Amino acid sequence: MTSSTSPGPCATTRCSSPPSRCATRGPSPRRASSTSWTAASCCPRTTRSSSCRQCATPRRTSGASGSTTPPRRRSAPSSRPRATRERAQGLRHRALGHTIDQTILICETTILDKDFKRSKFCETIGTWTRTYDNKFLNCYTFTADANNTQKILTVRIMAYTNERNLTNCPDCSSFPATQVSGLRVQLHNAGNYPEVQEEGLNIRPGSLTEIRFETKEWVMKEPPPAAAPLGCAPSVLFNGDAFTYSYQACKKKLLHEEIMKKCGCLDSTIPLPDSMRNTGLDFCGRIPPSQFSLQSEYIQRHNHSTPHDDNDDQRKRPSFHFDADFNDFLRRLTCNTAVFKVSGHATAHQCFTPCTYYTYQTTISTTNWPTRAYHYEIVNDFKNLRDRIDNLHRRGKISRNSSYLDPVFQRLQRIYGPLSEADSPAEAERMLRGIDYIERNFIEILINRGKSNFDIERIEEKAVISLTSLLSQIGGLLSIWVGLTFVCIVEIVDLLYNICVSYNGSRQAA
C-alpha cells in the first residue's frame, strides 16, 4: 500500500475523458478521489402533501428461474409526448417525493483558496442533479466543478424533512421506509449512479451529524482480452443522464434489458436505460386500470341493491381470473420475478469491476442539535440567509432567489416569533418547552475530510507470480531435478562398476 496526494473530495463533473485501455470495463475517473454527495429524504408514505410523498413502495434491486412464458408482443414506440406517456403509465417521477427547494435549505462549502479558508454556497462552485429511487424517490447529488474539487475542505447541509406525524399509517408494518423519518446520505465516486439503498447512511432529524471520510483508490489488474465484458460501454445512460461505468450499473442495465426481452414490460425498481425510454411498454407491476373500474362498478351495484335482492349476479364480485388484462398483468409479474431470481447468474459473466475505482471509509458522530439558545436566533439567522441568497442571485452567481425559503421562514416566524415578545425569560423558557418544530424537521450535516486531508490510500492488485517469475521458477526446478537425476545416474554407474570390480577380484583370488 502506498499513499499519494489526492486532488480532493468534491466531485468533478461527470467523466468525459477518452477511454483508457480498460475502457471495456469503464475508464478511470478524470480526477482521482472525486466524490459526490447524494441525499434522499424520507417521510411517511401516507402523507398526501405534495412536499412529503417520499416513501412510496416498490428501489432498484430484487431478485428467481427463467420464465417459460412467451414474451409479450412489443408495441411500436409511442409518438406521444413524454408527459402524456408517463401519465398513461401511471408514472410521474418528478411529482413523487420532495423537490430540492423543499429539502435542501442551505448547502455551504469551506474551500481553501490561497491558504485562506472561504465559505461559498454549493450552487456557486458546483451543480445539483436529481435521480430517482423506487424506495426513497427523489434523490439529489451535489457535484463540485473540476477546478474546485481540490479545494473543498467541508460541506455543510441544512435539510428540511417537513415531517407530518400522522397516526394513520396502513403500510408501516409492510414497508420499513415508512417507519422512519430523516435523510439518507451517500458518499460516492463522481459520475457514478447513486446506490442509496445499498450504501446510504441514515440521518435522523434534530441532530448534527458529522461524516469524516478517508479515501481509498483501488487499481485492478487488467483481465485477459478473452474475459472482457461484452454487454457494457464505458458509460451507462439512465433516464437521459450519462453515468460512468460501475459494476452495479452494468448489472442493472443488463437486467432491465433482459426483463424487457423476456417479459415485454419495464421494471419500476431498476433505473430505466436510455435505450428503453421510448419503447411504449408498460411497467410489469402496474395493475390494469380496468380492474379499478370493475371494482367501482361492483361497489356501485352493491350499494343500489336491496338486502333481500335475489339477483345473485348483481351482488357477485367481479371475476378477475378470466379478465384478459388481469391475466396479462399476472403473466408480466410472474415473468419479472422469474428473471430476478436468475439475475445474478445472467449478468455475472458480462460485468466486471472497473480498472480503477474509489471507496470511502466513513466515521460518523452525532449530537443533539440545536441548543435551546439557538431557538431564539433561528429567525434572525434565516433573515440573514435570505439576504445573502438574494444578493448572490442579483449578481448572477446562483440561479434561484430566496423565495424557496418563504414557506419555512413563515412557519418559523409563526412558531418562534412570540418568544421575543415574552414578558420574561422564564415565560419564554416555558413557551419553548412545548415547541419541537426544529427537532422534528431540521437536520444539520457536516462532511469533512479525515486526518489524511488530501491524501488517499492506494491499493493495487498485482499478480502473485508474473510470467518471468514463473519461467524462472520452472527453470530452477528443472535444473534441480535434472541435476539430481544426472548425479543419481553417475552414482548408479559407479556402484555397478565397483560391484563388477569387486566380483572379478574375488574370482581371481579363488
Short mmCIF file of C-alpha atoms in Angstrom, two decimals:
data_model
loop_
_atom_site.label_atom_id
_atom_site.label_comp_id
_atom_site.label_asym_id
_atom_site.label_seq_id
_atom_site.Cartn_x
_atom_site.Cartn_y
_atom_site.Cartn_z
CA MET A 1 0.00 0.00 0.00
CA THR A 2 1.26 3.44 -0.85
CA SER A 3 -0.03 6.89 -0.08
CA SER A 4 -0.39 9.52 -2.77
CA THR A 5 -1.82 13.00 -2.97
CA SER A 6 -5.48 13.23 -3.95
CA PRO A 7 -6.88 16.21 -5.85
CA GLY A 8 -9.82 16.50 -3.47
CA PRO A 9 -13.06 15.06 -2.22
CA CYS A 10 -15.60 17.12 -4.12
CA ALA A 11 -16.90 15.55 -7.23
CA THR A 12 -15.93 16.79 -10.62
CA THR A 13 -18.40 16.90 -13.45
CA ARG A 14 -19.09 13.52 -14.93
CA CYS A 15 -16.06 11.93 -16.50
CA SER A 16 -15.67 12.75 -20.16
CA SER A 17 -12.07 11.68 -20.67
CA PRO A 18 -11.33 9.33 -23.57
CA PRO A 19 -11.49 5.62 -22.74
CA SER A 20 -8.29 4.09 -21.44
CA ARG A 21 -7.02 0.66 -22.31
CA CYS A 22 -9.50 -0.76 -19.82
CA ALA A 23 -12.37 1.13 -21.43
CA THR A 24 -14.43 -2.01 -21.80
CA ARG A 25 -14.73 -2.04 -18.03
CA GLY A 26 -15.01 1.69 -17.74
CA PRO A 27 -12.45 4.49 -17.83
CA SER A 28 -10.71 5.79 -14.78
CA PRO A 29 -12.24 8.97 -13.41
CA ARG A 30 -10.70 12.19 -14.64
CA ARG A 31 -9.99 13.35 -11.10
CA ALA A 32 -8.71 10.93 -8.52
CA SER A 33 -10.73 10.71 -5.37
CA SER A 34 -13.55 12.85 -6.74
CA THR A 35 -16.66 12.42 -4.64
CA SER A 36 -20.37 13.12 -4.87
CA TRP A 37 -22.81 13.53 -2.02
CA THR A 38 -26.30 12.15 -2.56
CA ALA A 39 -29.19 12.87 -0.19
CA ALA A 40 -32.59 11.19 -0.19
CA SER A 41 -35.26 12.50 2.12
CA CYS A 42 -37.81 10.17 3.62
CA CYS A 43 -41.19 10.64 5.28
CA PRO A 44 -44.32 8.54 5.84
CA ARG A 45 -45.87 7.31 2.64
CA THR A 46 -49.34 8.01 3.96
CA THR A 47 -48.69 11.74 3.83
CA ARG A 48 -50.53 13.29 0.94
CA SER A 49 -48.99 16.75 0.71
CA SER A 50 -47.02 17.43 -2.44
CA SER A 51 -43.89 18.08 -0.42
CA CYS A 52 -43.99 14.83 1.54
CA ARG A 53 -44.83 11.77 -0.52
CA GLN A 54 -41.45 10.29 -0.02
CA CYS A 55 -41.56 6.63 0.84
CA ALA A 56 -43.67 5.05 -1.82
CA THR A 57 -43.17 1.38 -2.31
CA PRO A 58 -41.60 -0.72 -4.95
CA ARG A 59 -35.54 0.84 -5.46
CA ARG A 60 -33.51 -0.86 -7.92
CA THR A 61 -32.92 -4.40 -6.76
CA SER A 62 -34.71 -7.64 -6.25
CA GLY A 63 -34.45 -10.76 -7.49
CA ALA A 64 -35.73 -16.22 -9.41
CA SER A 65 -35.63 -19.47 -12.69
CA GLY A 66 -36.11 -18.37 -16.21
CA SER A 67 -39.68 -17.90 -17.27
CA THR A 68 -41.24 -20.16 -19.88
CA THR A 69 -43.97 -17.62 -20.56
CA PRO A 70 -43.75 -16.39 -24.15
CA PRO A 71 -42.71 -12.73 -24.40
CA ARG A 72 -45.43 -10.20 -24.84
CA ARG A 73 -45.58 -8.69 -28.30
CA ARG A 74 -43.94 -5.31 -28.17
CA SER A 75 -45.85 -2.31 -29.31
CA ALA A 76 -44.35 0.27 -31.61
CA PRO A 77 -42.57 3.21 -29.98
CA SER A 78 -45.05 5.76 -28.80
CA SER A 79 -45.15 9.12 -30.54
CA ARG A 80 -46.97 10.76 -27.63
CA PRO A 81 -45.14 13.40 -25.59
CA ARG A 82 -43.19 12.10 -22.62
CA ALA A 83 -45.51 13.66 -20.02
CA THR A 84 -48.52 12.06 -21.73
CA ARG A 85 -46.84 8.65 -21.78
CA GLU A 86 -45.92 8.97 -18.10
CA ARG A 87 -49.50 9.80 -17.15
CA ALA A 88 -50.75 6.89 -19.24
CA GLN A 89 -48.31 4.56 -17.48
CA GLY A 90 -49.13 5.97 -14.05
CA LEU A 91 -45.59 7.35 -13.74
CA ARG A 92 -44.67 10.92 -12.84
CA HIS A 93 -41.28 10.69 -11.17
CA ARG A 94 -40.85 14.41 -10.60
CA ALA A 95 -44.17 14.61 -8.76
CA LEU A 96 -43.06 11.95 -6.28
CA GLY A 97 -41.09 12.94 -3.22
CA HIS A 98 -39.56 16.25 -2.23
CA THR A 99 -38.15 18.80 -4.63
CA ILE A 100 -34.68 20.16 -3.94
CA ASP A 101 -36.15 23.50 -2.84
CA GLN A 102 -38.25 21.68 -0.25
CA THR A 103 -35.36 19.54 1.01
CA ILE A 104 -32.01 21.36 0.84
CA LEU A 105 -32.39 24.69 2.64
CA ILE A 106 -28.69 25.51 2.92
CA CYS A 107 -25.63 23.99 1.29
CA GLU A 108 -22.32 25.72 2.03
CA THR A 109 -18.74 24.66 1.43
CA THR A 110 -15.48 25.71 3.02
CA ILE A 111 -12.74 25.92 0.42
CA LEU A 112 -9.01 26.50 0.77
CA ASP A 113 -8.12 29.38 -1.55
CA LYS A 114 -4.50 30.56 -1.44
CA ASP A 115 -4.06 29.41 2.16
CA PHE A 116 -7.26 31.19 3.23
CA LYS A 117 -10.50 29.45 4.14
CA ARG A 118 -13.58 30.87 2.43
CA SER A 119 -17.26 29.97 2.68
CA LYS A 120 -19.24 29.58 -0.54
CA PHE A 121 -22.70 28.32 -1.40
CA CYS A 122 -22.68 24.96 -3.17
CA GLU A 123 -24.51 26.40 -6.19
CA THR A 124 -21.61 28.77 -6.89
CA ILE A 125 -18.98 26.02 -7.23
CA GLY A 126 -20.96 23.01 -8.41
CA THR A 127 -24.28 21.59 -9.54
CA TRP A 128 -27.16 19.55 -8.16
CA THR A 129 -28.60 16.67 -10.18
CA ARG A 130 -31.72 14.64 -9.50
CA THR A 131 -32.01 10.86 -9.68
CA TYR A 132 -34.95 8.62 -8.86
CA ASP A 133 -35.01 5.75 -6.39
CA ASN A 134 -38.03 3.45 -6.12
CA LYS A 135 -37.83 3.41 -2.31
CA PHE A 136 -36.70 6.95 -1.44
CA LEU A 137 -37.99 8.56 -4.65
CA ASN A 138 -36.24 11.87 -5.42
CA CYS A 139 -32.52 11.94 -4.60
CA TYR A 140 -30.22 14.91 -5.18
CA THR A 141 -26.48 14.71 -5.85
CA PHE A 142 -24.05 17.60 -5.40
CA THR A 143 -21.07 17.54 -7.75
CA ALA A 144 -18.35 20.18 -7.49
CA ASP A 145 -16.73 21.74 -10.54
CA ALA A 146 -13.39 20.34 -11.67
CA ASN A 147 -11.46 23.47 -10.68
CA ASN A 148 -12.91 23.44 -7.15
CA THR A 149 -12.78 19.77 -6.26
CA GLN A 150 -9.19 20.08 -4.97
CA LYS A 151 -10.05 22.99 -2.69
CA ILE A 152 -13.09 21.85 -0.70
CA LEU A 153 -12.48 21.07 2.96
CA THR A 154 -16.02 20.71 4.31
CA VAL A 155 -19.60 20.65 3.08
CA ARG A 156 -22.40 21.83 5.35
CA ILE A 157 -26.03 20.98 4.59
CA MET A 158 -29.15 22.06 6.44
CA ALA A 159 -32.06 19.92 5.31
CA TYR A 160 -35.78 20.12 5.95
CA THR A 161 -37.91 16.97 6.12
CA ASN A 162 -41.39 18.53 6.55
CA GLU A 163 -42.40 15.63 8.76
CA ARG A 164 -46.07 15.15 9.46
CA ASN A 165 -46.78 12.81 12.36
CA LEU A 166 -49.92 11.12 11.10
CA THR A 167 -51.45 8.40 13.25
CA ASN A 168 -52.82 6.51 10.26
CA CYS A 169 -50.06 4.51 8.55
CA PRO A 170 -51.58 1.40 6.93
CA ASP A 171 -48.31 0.25 5.33
CA CYS A 172 -45.84 0.92 8.18
CA SER A 173 -45.79 -2.79 9.04
CA SER A 174 -45.08 -3.79 5.44
CA PHE A 175 -42.54 -1.23 4.25
CA PRO A 176 -39.63 -0.26 6.55
CA ALA A 177 -39.13 3.04 4.70
CA THR A 178 -42.40 4.36 6.11
CA GLN A 179 -41.32 3.66 9.70
CA VAL A 180 -38.53 6.25 9.77
CA SER A 181 -38.02 9.92 9.03
CA GLY A 182 -34.94 11.90 8.14
CA LEU A 183 -32.40 11.78 5.33
CA ARG A 184 -30.31 9.10 3.69
CA VAL A 185 -26.88 10.27 2.58
CA GLN A 186 -24.26 8.55 0.45
CA LEU A 187 -20.69 9.49 -0.48
CA HIS A 188 -19.79 8.04 -3.85
CA ASN A 189 -17.48 8.49 -6.80
CA ALA A 190 -18.30 11.39 -9.10
CA GLY A 191 -20.36 10.34 -12.10
CA ASN A 192 -21.49 7.00 -10.65
CA TYR A 193 -25.17 6.22 -10.31
CA PRO A 194 -26.07 6.57 -6.60
CA GLU A 195 -26.57 3.33 -4.67
CA VAL A 196 -28.63 4.96 -1.93
CA GLN A 197 -30.35 1.83 -0.67
CA GLU A 198 -27.22 -0.32 -0.52
CA GLU A 199 -24.65 2.22 0.69
CA GLY A 200 -26.60 5.14 2.19
CA LEU A 201 -26.36 6.41 5.77
CA ASN A 202 -29.48 7.27 7.79
CA ILE A 203 -29.51 10.73 9.39
CA ARG A 204 -32.19 11.49 11.97
CA PRO A 205 -33.93 14.87 12.43
CA GLY A 206 -32.94 17.13 15.31
CA SER A 207 -29.28 16.17 15.09
CA LEU A 208 -25.95 17.47 13.88
CA THR A 209 -24.18 14.62 12.13
CA GLU A 210 -20.52 14.86 11.16
CA ILE A 211 -19.27 12.48 8.49
CA ARG A 212 -15.50 12.15 8.16
CA PHE A 213 -14.16 10.08 5.31
CA GLU A 214 -10.90 8.52 4.19
CA THR A 215 -10.38 7.78 0.51
CA LYS A 216 -9.04 4.52 -0.89
CA GLU A 217 -8.05 4.05 -4.51
CA TRP A 218 -8.32 0.53 -5.89
CA VAL A 219 -6.30 -0.29 -9.01
CA MET A 220 -7.23 -3.63 -10.52
CA LYS A 221 -5.19 -5.66 -12.97
CA GLU A 222 -6.48 -5.81 -16.49
CA PRO A 223 -8.03 -9.22 -17.26
CA PRO A 224 -7.06 -11.11 -20.41
CA PRO A 225 -8.84 -10.00 -23.61
CA ALA A 226 -10.91 -13.18 -23.69
CA ALA A 227 -12.52 -12.20 -20.38
CA ALA A 228 -13.52 -8.67 -21.45
CA PRO A 229 -17.23 -7.90 -20.90
CA LEU A 230 -19.45 -7.80 -23.95
CA GLY A 231 -22.52 -6.01 -22.66
CA CYS A 232 -21.33 -2.63 -21.34
CA ALA A 233 -19.92 0.56 -22.79
CA PRO A 234 -17.53 2.85 -20.86
CA SER A 235 -20.55 4.90 -19.73
CA VAL A 236 -24.13 3.97 -18.82
CA LEU A 237 -27.17 6.07 -19.73
CA PHE A 238 -30.09 6.15 -17.29
CA ASN A 239 -33.14 8.39 -17.74
CA GLY A 240 -31.33 10.71 -20.13
CA ASP A 241 -28.19 11.17 -17.98
CA ALA A 242 -24.75 9.66 -18.59
CA PHE A 243 -23.07 7.87 -15.68
CA THR A 244 -19.58 6.45 -15.53
CA TYR A 245 -19.29 2.70 -15.68
CA SER A 246 -19.67 0.70 -12.48
CA TYR A 247 -20.30 -2.96 -11.80
CA GLN A 248 -23.73 -2.38 -10.26
CA ALA A 249 -24.84 0.00 -13.03
CA CYS A 250 -23.83 -2.57 -15.64
CA LYS A 251 -25.83 -5.29 -13.88
CA LYS A 252 -28.93 -3.09 -13.63
CA LYS A 253 -28.76 -2.16 -17.31
CA LEU A 254 -28.41 -5.75 -18.50
CA LEU A 255 -31.09 -6.96 -16.08
CA HIS A 256 -33.60 -4.40 -17.30
CA GLU A 257 -32.87 -5.32 -20.92
CA GLU A 258 -33.40 -9.00 -20.05
CA ILE A 259 -36.75 -8.21 -18.39
CA MET A 260 -37.91 -6.25 -21.42
CA LYS A 261 -36.79 -9.01 -23.77
CA LYS A 262 -38.44 -11.90 -21.91
CA CYS A 263 -41.46 -10.23 -20.29
CA GLY A 264 -42.30 -7.38 -22.66
CA CYS A 265 -42.51 -4.82 -19.84
CA LEU A 266 -40.42 -2.41 -17.76
CA ASP A 267 -39.40 -2.73 -14.10
CA SER A 268 -40.06 0.24 -11.83
CA THR A 269 -37.44 -0.89 -9.28
CA ILE A 270 -34.49 -0.52 -11.69
CA PRO A 271 -33.21 2.65 -13.40
CA LEU A 272 -34.50 2.95 -16.95
CA PRO A 273 -31.73 2.75 -19.59
CA ASP A 274 -31.93 5.30 -22.38
CA SER A 275 -32.32 2.57 -24.98
CA MET A 276 -35.68 1.64 -23.40
CA ARG A 277 -37.20 5.08 -22.83
CA ASN A 278 -39.33 5.20 -25.99
CA THR A 279 -40.45 1.58 -26.23
CA GLY A 280 -44.04 2.39 -25.22
CA LEU A 281 -44.08 -0.64 -22.89
CA ASP A 282 -45.96 -0.66 -19.59
CA PHE A 283 -44.49 -1.44 -16.16
CA CYS A 284 -44.57 -5.07 -15.07
CA GLY A 285 -46.17 -4.35 -11.69
CA ARG A 286 -48.82 -1.87 -12.81
CA ILE A 287 -52.36 -3.09 -12.10
CA PRO A 288 -54.59 -2.64 -15.18
CA PRO A 289 -56.96 0.33 -14.87
CA SER A 290 -59.84 -1.93 -15.86
CA GLN A 291 -59.59 -3.70 -12.50
CA PHE A 292 -60.31 -0.47 -10.66
CA SER A 293 -63.33 0.21 -12.87
CA LEU A 294 -64.65 -3.33 -12.28
CA GLN A 295 -64.33 -2.90 -8.53
CA SER A 296 -66.05 0.51 -8.62
CA GLU A 297 -68.82 -0.96 -10.74
CA TYR A 298 -69.34 -3.76 -8.22
CA ILE A 299 -69.49 -1.34 -5.29
CA GLN A 300 -71.99 0.84 -7.10
CA ARG A 301 -74.23 -2.14 -7.91
CA HIS A 302 -73.95 -3.45 -4.36
CA ASN A 303 -74.93 -0.09 -2.87
CA HIS A 304 -78.07 0.09 -5.02
CA SER A 305 -79.18 -3.47 -4.31
CA THR A 306 -81.66 -4.21 -1.53
CA PRO A 307 -80.85 -6.59 1.37
CA HIS A 308 -83.49 -9.05 0.09
CA ASP A 309 -82.50 -8.89 -3.57
CA ASP A 310 -82.45 -12.40 -5.01
CA ASN A 311 -80.40 -11.45 -8.03
CA ASP A 312 -77.07 -13.07 -7.11
CA ASP A 313 -75.34 -11.92 -10.30
CA GLN A 314 -75.93 -8.30 -9.34
CA ARG A 315 -74.19 -8.69 -5.97
CA LYS A 316 -71.46 -11.05 -7.11
CA ARG A 317 -67.92 -9.68 -7.05
CA PRO A 318 -66.29 -9.28 -10.47
CA SER A 319 -64.12 -12.20 -11.55
CA PHE A 320 -60.54 -11.13 -12.20
CA HIS A 321 -59.37 -14.60 -13.16
CA PHE A 322 -60.91 -14.57 -16.60
CA ASP A 323 -60.14 -10.93 -17.35
CA ALA A 324 -57.59 -10.70 -20.19
CA ASP A 325 -55.87 -7.59 -18.83
CA PHE A 326 -55.56 -9.08 -15.38
CA ASN A 327 -54.14 -12.34 -16.73
CA ASP A 328 -51.61 -10.37 -18.74
CA PHE A 329 -50.68 -8.46 -15.56
CA LEU A 330 -50.12 -11.75 -13.69
CA ARG A 331 -48.02 -13.07 -16.56
CA ARG A 332 -45.79 -9.99 -16.55
CA LEU A 333 -45.41 -10.07 -12.78
CA THR A 334 -44.55 -13.79 -12.72
CA CYS A 335 -42.07 -13.40 -15.56
CA ASN A 336 -40.46 -10.39 -13.88
CA THR A 337 -39.98 -12.34 -10.64
CA ALA A 338 -38.52 -15.31 -12.52
CA VAL A 339 -35.94 -13.14 -14.30
CA PHE A 340 -34.92 -11.56 -10.99
CA LYS A 341 -34.24 -14.98 -9.45
CA VAL A 342 -31.56 -15.78 -12.01
CA SER A 343 -30.31 -12.22 -12.47
CA GLY A 344 -27.04 -12.86 -10.66
CA HIS A 345 -26.08 -15.73 -12.97
CA ALA A 346 -27.27 -13.93 -16.09
CA THR A 347 -25.10 -10.83 -15.68
CA ALA A 348 -22.10 -12.06 -13.67
CA HIS A 349 -20.12 -13.07 -16.77
CA GLN A 350 -20.85 -9.80 -18.62
CA CYS A 351 -20.00 -7.18 -15.97
CA PHE A 352 -16.56 -6.61 -14.49
CA THR A 353 -15.07 -4.41 -11.80
CA PRO A 354 -13.64 -1.16 -13.26
CA CYS A 355 -9.88 -0.86 -13.65
CA THR A 356 -9.78 1.98 -11.12
CA TYR A 357 -12.37 2.95 -8.56
CA TYR A 358 -12.59 4.67 -5.17
CA THR A 359 -14.19 3.75 -1.88
CA TYR A 360 -14.79 5.97 1.13
CA GLN A 361 -14.36 4.79 4.69
CA THR A 362 -16.64 6.93 6.84
CA THR A 363 -16.66 7.76 10.53
CA ILE A 364 -19.91 9.20 11.87
CA SER A 365 -20.52 11.21 15.03
CA THR A 366 -23.92 12.59 16.05
CA THR A 367 -25.03 15.07 18.67
CA ASN A 368 -28.32 16.72 19.54
CA TRP A 369 -28.99 19.90 17.60
CA PRO A 370 -29.76 22.72 18.06
CA THR A 371 -29.15 24.06 21.56
CA ARG A 372 -32.00 25.74 23.41
CA ALA A 373 -30.37 29.14 22.97
CA TYR A 374 -30.31 28.81 19.17
CA HIS A 375 -34.11 28.66 19.06
CA TYR A 376 -34.15 32.37 19.88
CA GLU A 377 -31.78 33.18 17.00
CA ILE A 378 -33.02 30.97 14.18
CA VAL A 379 -35.48 33.53 12.79
CA ASN A 380 -32.75 36.19 12.56
CA ASP A 381 -30.37 33.66 11.00
CA PHE A 382 -32.90 32.87 8.29
CA LYS A 383 -33.38 36.59 7.60
CA ASN A 384 -29.63 36.99 7.09
CA LEU A 385 -29.53 33.85 4.96
CA ARG A 386 -32.27 35.16 2.67
CA ASP A 387 -30.38 38.44 2.24
CA ARG A 388 -27.20 36.58 1.26
CA ILE A 389 -29.03 34.42 -1.27
CA ASP A 390 -30.85 37.39 -2.84
CA ASN A 391 -27.57 39.29 -3.09
CA LEU A 392 -25.89 36.39 -4.92
CA HIS A 393 -28.93 35.99 -7.15
CA ARG A 394 -28.84 39.66 -8.17
CA ARG A 395 -25.16 39.30 -9.03
CA GLY A 396 -25.91 36.24 -11.17
CA LYS A 397 -23.90 33.84 -9.01
CA ILE A 398 -26.82 31.48 -8.35
CA SER A 399 -29.98 30.78 -10.32
CA ARG A 400 -32.61 30.86 -7.57
CA ASN A 401 -33.56 33.60 -5.14
CA SER A 402 -34.66 33.18 -1.54
CA SER A 403 -38.35 32.65 -2.35
CA TYR A 404 -37.96 28.89 -1.83
CA LEU A 405 -37.30 29.62 1.85
CA ASP A 406 -40.53 31.59 2.33
CA PRO A 407 -42.77 28.67 3.49
CA VAL A 408 -40.23 27.55 6.10
CA PHE A 409 -39.42 31.11 7.17
CA GLN A 410 -43.09 31.95 7.69
CA ARG A 411 -43.57 28.85 9.85
CA LEU A 412 -40.51 29.72 11.91
CA GLN A 413 -41.81 33.26 12.41
CA ARG A 414 -45.21 31.98 13.45
CA ILE A 415 -43.79 29.43 15.90
CA TYR A 416 -40.74 31.21 17.33
CA GLY A 417 -41.75 34.86 16.88
CA PRO A 418 -43.75 35.01 20.15
CA LEU A 419 -40.61 34.05 22.10
CA SER A 420 -39.17 37.53 21.58
CA GLU A 421 -42.39 39.07 22.89
CA ALA A 422 -42.47 37.08 26.13
CA ASP A 423 -42.76 39.10 29.34
CA SER A 424 -39.80 37.40 30.99
CA PRO A 425 -37.07 34.85 30.25
CA ALA A 426 -38.96 32.35 32.40
CA GLU A 427 -42.08 32.83 30.27
CA ALA A 428 -40.04 32.38 27.08
CA GLU A 429 -38.48 29.21 28.50
CA ARG A 430 -41.91 27.87 29.38
CA MET A 431 -43.16 28.55 25.85
CA LEU A 432 -40.07 26.93 24.34
CA ARG A 433 -40.59 23.67 26.25
CA GLY A 434 -43.69 22.96 24.21
CA ILE A 435 -42.05 23.58 20.81
CA ASP A 436 -40.19 20.84 18.93
CA TYR A 437 -40.60 22.02 15.34
CA ILE A 438 -36.86 22.22 14.62
CA GLU A 439 -36.13 18.90 16.33
CA ARG A 440 -38.71 17.12 14.15
CA ASN A 441 -37.97 18.79 10.82
CA PHE A 442 -34.39 20.10 10.57
CA ILE A 443 -31.14 18.22 10.02
CA GLU A 444 -27.60 19.61 10.06
CA ILE A 445 -24.89 17.63 8.23
CA LEU A 446 -21.14 18.30 8.11
CA ILE A 447 -18.99 16.33 5.67
CA ASN A 448 -15.26 16.62 6.42
CA ARG A 449 -12.07 15.10 5.20
CA GLY A 450 -10.37 12.73 7.59
CA LYS A 451 -6.99 13.25 9.18
CA SER A 452 -5.25 12.37 5.92
CA ASN A 453 -6.75 15.51 4.37
CA PHE A 454 -5.95 15.39 0.63
CA ASP A 455 -4.08 12.06 0.74
CA ILE A 456 -5.51 8.79 -0.44
CA GLU A 457 -4.53 5.20 0.26
CA ARG A 458 -3.68 3.33 -2.92
CA ILE A 459 -4.33 -0.41 -3.07
CA GLU A 460 -3.03 -2.03 -6.22
CA GLU A 461 -3.75 -5.54 -7.42
CA LYS A 462 -0.67 -7.35 -8.64
CA ALA A 463 -0.04 -10.81 -9.98
CA VAL A 464 1.32 -13.18 -7.36
CA ILE A 465 3.62 -14.76 -9.96
CA SER A 466 4.50 -12.98 -13.20
CA LEU A 467 5.32 -14.85 -16.40
CA THR A 468 9.03 -14.14 -15.99
CA SER A 469 8.97 -15.32 -12.39
CA LEU A 470 7.04 -18.44 -13.37
CA LEU A 471 9.54 -19.39 -16.09
CA SER A 472 12.40 -18.70 -13.73
CA GLN A 473 10.93 -20.93 -11.06
CA ILE A 474 10.19 -23.68 -13.56
CA GLY A 475 13.75 -23.44 -14.86
CA GLY A 476 15.11 -23.61 -11.36
CA LEU A 477 13.04 -26.67 -10.54
CA LEU A 478 14.04 -28.35 -13.78
CA SER A 479 17.69 -27.57 -13.09
CA ILE A 480 17.44 -29.12 -9.67
CA TRP A 481 15.68 -32.24 -10.89
CA VAL A 482 17.93 -32.65 -13.92
CA GLY A 483 20.99 -32.19 -11.73
CA LEU A 484 19.74 -34.70 -9.19
CA THR A 485 18.85 -37.18 -11.94
CA PHE A 486 22.30 -36.92 -13.55
CA VAL A 487 24.05 -37.36 -10.20
CA CYS A 488 21.92 -40.43 -9.47
CA ILE A 489 22.84 -41.96 -12.84
CA VAL A 490 26.54 -41.38 -12.21
CA GLU A 491 26.26 -42.90 -8.73
CA ILE A 492 24.44 -45.94 -10.09
CA VAL A 493 27.07 -46.42 -12.82
CA ASP A 494 29.82 -46.07 -10.22
CA LEU A 495 28.06 -48.59 -7.99
CA LEU A 496 27.76 -51.10 -10.81
CA TYR A 497 31.40 -50.57 -11.73
CA ASN A 498 32.52 -51.18 -8.15
CA ILE A 499 30.38 -54.32 -7.94
CA CYS A 500 31.93 -55.67 -11.12
CA VAL A 501 35.48 -54.88 -9.95
CA SER A 502 34.83 -56.49 -6.60
CA TYR A 503 33.28 -59.56 -8.21
CA ASN A 504 36.21 -60.03 -10.62
CA GLY A 505 38.73 -59.60 -7.80
CA SER A 506 37.05 -62.27 -5.69
CA ARG A 507 37.05 -64.73 -8.60
CA GLN A 508 40.76 -64.21 -9.27
CA ALA A 509 41.56 -64.72 -5.61
CA ALA A 510 39.68 -68.02 -5.67
#
